Structure formats: C-alpha cells, structure tokens
mmCIF file of C-alpha atoms in Angstrom:
data_model
loop_
_atom_site.group_PDB
_atom_site.id
_atom_site.type_symbol
_atom_site.label_atom_id
_atom_site.label_comp_id
_atom_site.label_asym_id
_atom_site.label_seq_id
_atom_site.Cartn_x
_atom_site.Cartn_y
_atom_site.Cartn_z
ATOM 1 C CA LEU U 1 0.031 0.084 0.021
ATOM 2 C CA ARG U 2 2.861 2.254 0.657
ATOM 3 C CA LYS U 3 4.330 2.164 -2.874
ATOM 4 C CA ASP U 4 0.809 3.482 -4.050
ATOM 5 C CA PHE U 5 1.372 6.502 -1.978
ATOM 6 C CA ASP U 6 5.193 7.144 -2.688
ATOM 7 C CA THR U 7 4.175 8.067 -6.465
ATOM 8 C CA THR U 8 5.370 11.437 -7.515
ATOM 9 C CA VAL U 9 3.964 13.866 -9.938
ATOM 10 C CA ALA U 10 6.887 13.081 -12.335
ATOM 11 C CA ASP U 11 6.029 9.366 -12.280
ATOM 12 C CA LEU U 12 2.346 10.060 -13.287
ATOM 13 C CA ARG U 13 3.160 12.220 -16.152
ATOM 14 C CA ASN U 14 2.865 10.965 -19.671
ATOM 15 C CA LYS U 15 6.598 10.585 -21.180
ATOM 16 C CA ARG U 16 5.523 9.959 -24.706
ATOM 17 C CA VAL U 17 7.181 13.044 -26.687
ATOM 18 C CA LEU U 18 6.649 12.035 -30.369
ATOM 19 C CA THR U 19 4.180 9.641 -31.887
ATOM 20 C CA PHE U 20 3.518 8.817 -35.475
ATOM 21 C CA THR U 21 3.055 5.707 -37.794
ATOM 22 C CA THR U 22 6.028 4.751 -39.907
ATOM 23 C CA ASP U 23 3.908 4.271 -42.848
ATOM 24 C CA GLU U 24 2.828 7.954 -43.013
ATOM 25 C CA ILE U 25 6.275 9.251 -43.283
ATOM 26 C CA THR U 26 7.479 10.054 -46.815
ATOM 27 C CA SER U 27 10.670 11.780 -46.242
ATOM 28 C CA LEU U 28 13.050 12.814 -43.521
ATOM 29 C CA THR U 29 15.899 15.443 -43.138
ATOM 30 C CA ILE U 30 18.755 15.101 -40.772
ATOM 31 C CA ALA U 31 20.646 18.222 -39.974
ATOM 32 C CA ALA U 32 23.789 18.010 -37.925
ATOM 33 C CA ALA U 33 26.795 20.188 -37.655
ATOM 34 C CA ASP U 34 27.796 21.065 -41.351
ATOM 35 C CA LYS U 35 26.019 18.181 -42.798
ATOM 36 C CA GLU U 36 22.518 17.701 -44.005
ATOM 37 C CA VAL U 37 20.779 14.797 -45.581
ATOM 38 C CA THR U 38 17.058 14.342 -46.866
ATOM 39 C CA VAL U 39 15.730 10.924 -47.874
ATOM 40 C CA SER U 40 12.445 10.325 -49.606
ATOM 41 C CA LYS U 41 10.345 7.181 -49.895
ATOM 42 C CA GLU U 42 9.540 5.893 -53.447
ATOM 43 C CA ASP U 43 7.153 3.106 -54.346
ATOM 44 C CA ILE U 44 8.817 0.517 -56.642
ATOM 45 C CA PRO U 45 6.463 -0.573 -59.315
ATOM 46 C CA ALA U 46 5.196 -4.269 -58.870
ATOM 47 C CA GLU U 47 6.653 -6.743 -61.319
ATOM 48 C CA GLU U 48 4.481 -7.915 -63.924
ATOM 49 C CA SER U 49 3.705 -11.507 -62.813
ATOM 50 C CA GLY U 50 0.545 -13.770 -62.261
ATOM 51 C CA ASP U 51 1.060 -13.736 -58.475
ATOM 52 C CA GLU U 52 -1.782 -11.266 -57.239
ATOM 53 C CA ALA U 53 -0.409 -11.352 -53.617
ATOM 54 C CA ALA U 54 2.995 -9.907 -55.272
ATOM 55 C CA LYS U 55 1.256 -7.107 -56.983
ATOM 56 C CA GLU U 56 -0.667 -6.206 -53.789
ATOM 57 C CA ALA U 57 2.307 -5.942 -51.754
ATOM 58 C CA LYS U 58 3.684 -2.569 -52.012
ATOM 59 C CA LYS U 59 7.506 -2.141 -52.024
ATOM 60 C CA THR U 60 9.386 1.094 -51.277
ATOM 61 C CA ARG U 61 12.842 2.300 -51.360
ATOM 62 C CA TRP U 62 14.394 5.348 -49.760
ATOM 63 C CA THR U 63 16.629 7.566 -51.912
ATOM 64 C CA ASP U 64 18.747 10.713 -51.069
ATOM 65 C CA GLY U 65 18.367 13.997 -53.040
ATOM 66 C CA SER U 66 21.009 12.606 -55.725
ATOM 67 C CA GLY U 67 18.844 9.603 -56.229
ATOM 68 C CA THR U 68 21.207 7.208 -54.535
ATOM 69 C CA THR U 69 19.287 4.383 -52.860
ATOM 70 C CA ILE U 70 19.680 4.330 -49.158
ATOM 71 C CA GLU U 71 19.737 1.211 -47.039
ATOM 72 C CA ASN U 72 15.968 0.594 -45.939
ATOM 73 C CA ALA U 73 17.225 -1.025 -42.721
ATOM 74 C CA ALA U 74 18.870 2.185 -41.563
ATOM 75 C CA VAL U 75 15.815 4.339 -42.091
ATOM 76 C CA GLU U 76 13.392 1.808 -40.911
ATOM 77 C CA LYS U 77 15.423 1.594 -37.588
ATOM 78 C CA LEU U 78 15.473 5.334 -37.037
ATOM 79 C CA LEU U 79 11.706 5.639 -37.822
ATOM 80 C CA GLY U 80 10.874 2.688 -35.455
ATOM 81 C CA THR U 81 13.000 4.598 -32.827
ATOM 82 C CA LEU U 82 11.255 7.664 -33.204
ATOM 83 C CA SER U 83 7.721 6.460 -33.967
ATOM 84 C CA ALA U 84 6.736 5.933 -30.293
ATOM 85 C CA LEU U 85 9.473 8.001 -28.397
ATOM 86 C CA ASP U 86 9.300 8.187 -24.613
ATOM 87 C CA CYS U 87 11.485 10.505 -22.553
ATOM 88 C CA GLN U 88 13.247 9.805 -19.453
ATOM 89 C CA GLU U 89 12.168 13.079 -17.659
ATOM 90 C CA TYR U 90 11.213 16.716 -18.262
ATOM 91 C CA LEU U 91 13.431 19.450 -17.595
ATOM 92 C CA ASP U 92 10.742 21.825 -15.998
ATOM 93 C CA GLU U 93 13.150 24.582 -15.375
ATOM 94 C CA THR U 94 14.353 24.823 -18.834
ATOM 95 C CA ALA U 95 12.381 26.551 -21.598
ATOM 96 C CA LYS U 96 12.616 25.794 -25.315
ATOM 97 C CA THR U 97 13.870 29.177 -25.899
ATOM 98 C CA ASP U 98 16.769 28.976 -23.469
ATOM 99 C CA LEU U 99 18.369 26.134 -25.512
ATOM 100 C CA GLY U 100 19.925 27.978 -28.460
ATOM 101 C CA SER U 101 20.507 25.996 -31.657
ATOM 102 C CA PRO U 102 20.439 22.276 -31.603
ATOM 103 C CA ALA U 103 23.331 20.114 -32.612
ATOM 104 C CA THR U 104 20.866 17.771 -34.484
ATOM 105 C CA THR U 105 17.570 18.233 -36.045
ATOM 106 C CA ILE U 106 15.514 15.529 -37.538
ATOM 107 C CA THR U 107 12.487 16.550 -39.512
ATOM 108 C CA LEU U 108 9.862 14.014 -40.519
ATOM 109 C CA SER U 109 7.371 14.747 -43.409
ATOM 110 C CA GLY U 110 4.227 12.816 -44.320
ATOM 111 C CA THR U 111 0.690 13.312 -43.463
ATOM 112 C CA ARG U 112 1.989 15.923 -40.924
ATOM 113 C CA GLN U 113 5.382 17.231 -40.158
ATOM 114 C CA TYR U 114 7.203 16.142 -36.945
ATOM 115 C CA SER U 115 10.718 17.271 -35.586
ATOM 116 C CA LEU U 116 13.003 16.183 -32.913
ATOM 117 C CA SER U 117 15.832 18.606 -31.826
ATOM 118 C CA LEU U 118 18.880 17.344 -29.833
ATOM 119 C CA PHE U 119 20.829 19.996 -28.120
ATOM 120 C CA ALA U 120 24.520 19.855 -26.953
ATOM 121 C CA GLY U 121 24.420 19.102 -23.052
ATOM 122 C CA ASP U 122 26.345 19.845 -20.170
ATOM 123 C CA GLY U 123 27.093 16.844 -17.942
ATOM 124 C CA GLU U 124 24.872 13.922 -18.196
ATOM 125 C CA LYS U 125 21.747 15.281 -19.371
ATOM 126 C CA ARG U 126 21.411 16.238 -23.007
ATOM 127 C CA PRO U 127 18.343 18.352 -23.406
ATOM 128 C CA ALA U 128 15.922 17.630 -26.324
ATOM 129 C CA SER U 129 12.575 19.111 -27.690
ATOM 130 C CA SER U 130 9.942 17.830 -30.111
ATOM 131 C CA SER U 131 7.095 19.318 -32.100
ATOM 132 C CA GLU U 132 4.645 17.071 -30.326
ATOM 133 C CA SER U 133 5.751 18.452 -26.750
ATOM 134 C CA GLU U 134 5.855 21.775 -25.404
ATOM 135 C CA TYR U 135 8.388 20.785 -22.874
ATOM 136 C CA VAL U 136 12.121 20.234 -22.826
ATOM 137 C CA PHE U 137 13.092 16.542 -21.927
ATOM 138 C CA VAL U 138 15.985 14.122 -21.624
ATOM 139 C CA LEU U 139 15.844 10.798 -23.492
ATOM 140 C CA PRO U 140 17.148 7.713 -22.045
ATOM 141 C CA ASP U 141 20.675 6.829 -22.938
ATOM 142 C CA TYR U 142 19.936 3.640 -24.946
ATOM 143 C CA ARG U 143 17.279 5.835 -27.245
ATOM 144 C CA LEU U 144 19.775 8.732 -27.628
ATOM 145 C CA GLU U 145 22.730 6.220 -28.667
ATOM 146 C CA SER U 146 20.330 4.429 -31.142
ATOM 147 C CA ILE U 147 19.235 7.864 -32.585
ATOM 148 C CA GLU U 148 22.766 9.027 -32.902
ATOM 149 C CA LYS U 149 23.950 5.849 -34.550
ATOM 150 C CA SER U 150 21.122 5.873 -37.015
ATOM 151 C CA THR U 151 21.598 9.516 -38.057
ATOM 152 C CA GLY U 152 25.452 9.101 -38.193
ATOM 153 C CA GLU U 153 24.961 6.345 -40.656
ATOM 154 C CA LEU U 154 22.569 8.265 -42.860
ATOM 155 C CA LEU U 155 24.808 11.104 -42.738
ATOM 156 C CA GLY U 156 27.903 9.123 -43.519
ATOM 157 C CA THR U 157 29.454 10.022 -39.983
ATOM 158 C CA SER U 158 29.362 6.811 -38.519
ATOM 159 C CA GLY U 159 31.015 6.223 -35.030
ATOM 160 C CA LYS U 160 34.077 4.734 -36.770
ATOM 161 C CA GLU U 161 36.687 7.272 -36.058
#
C-alpha cells in the first residue's frame, strides 16, 4: 500500500514526446553540424507476374537527393525508434527558447510534419525538444545512442573514427 502513495507527479506524467506511424512518413531530413541529408520514400512498381499477392504487396525504397538508394534498414530503424518516443524525464526549469541552436535536428514529413531537436548537453543530461511536446526533456541513454547511431549512418559520419 505504501508504494501507491510514494508515487510522485513526475511518475504520473505522460512521457510520450513523439508519436506517428512509420507508414505515414514520406521523407526525413537530418541536419547536424555542417551536414544535412534528406531521404525520400519511393514506391517500386510491382513486377508483372501472375501472382496477385506480389502485386498487392507495396514495395518501397528510400533515396537521397541525388537519387542514390539508401539502405532501408537504416531508415526503418530510425523511424522505429522515433515512432513512439518516450522521454526519461522533463526539464521543467528549462524553456525551449533557452536552449539555443540544436546540435542535431530530425524533421519527418508525411501526413503531418514532426521534428526532434537534440541539443548539446552539459554533463549527463542532454536536452531535447519535439514538435509534439511543449516541454524540454531528456531521452534515455539507450534511445539517444540509437538515434545518434542511425543519424550518423545516414549522414555518413558513423561512429568509426
């Protein structure tokens, strides 16, 4: 019974900061430091075959601005991570206007436009903001690492230094 009353307001607060379905996204732009890449989804025409199921299955590919095909797995992993993004905690004492310019911005376009901005942090907490939340928040380390790895792969700046 005691644990029911030991719940804080922060424990009860909804931690979901970004929500969308991956199918609705048609393009995404990643801007970090001096690099920017935009990838867009293209439908691949179904092969002419007698198999109706194959014709019904819609195949897509992701391409960058120059028409180069991007590995689907890298884009799908990033979209999967972002599609139902929960924060670790909110930084109530920090306003979005206090943060300055983001270190990385991810903009997703589709039926609606979504954005996630990651800011340079001092110490352990790296602030972030999204178009779906009016509050500044901190992401769990494993989510932040996954996002940074995926964006690095798409920008061509993977963690191989």
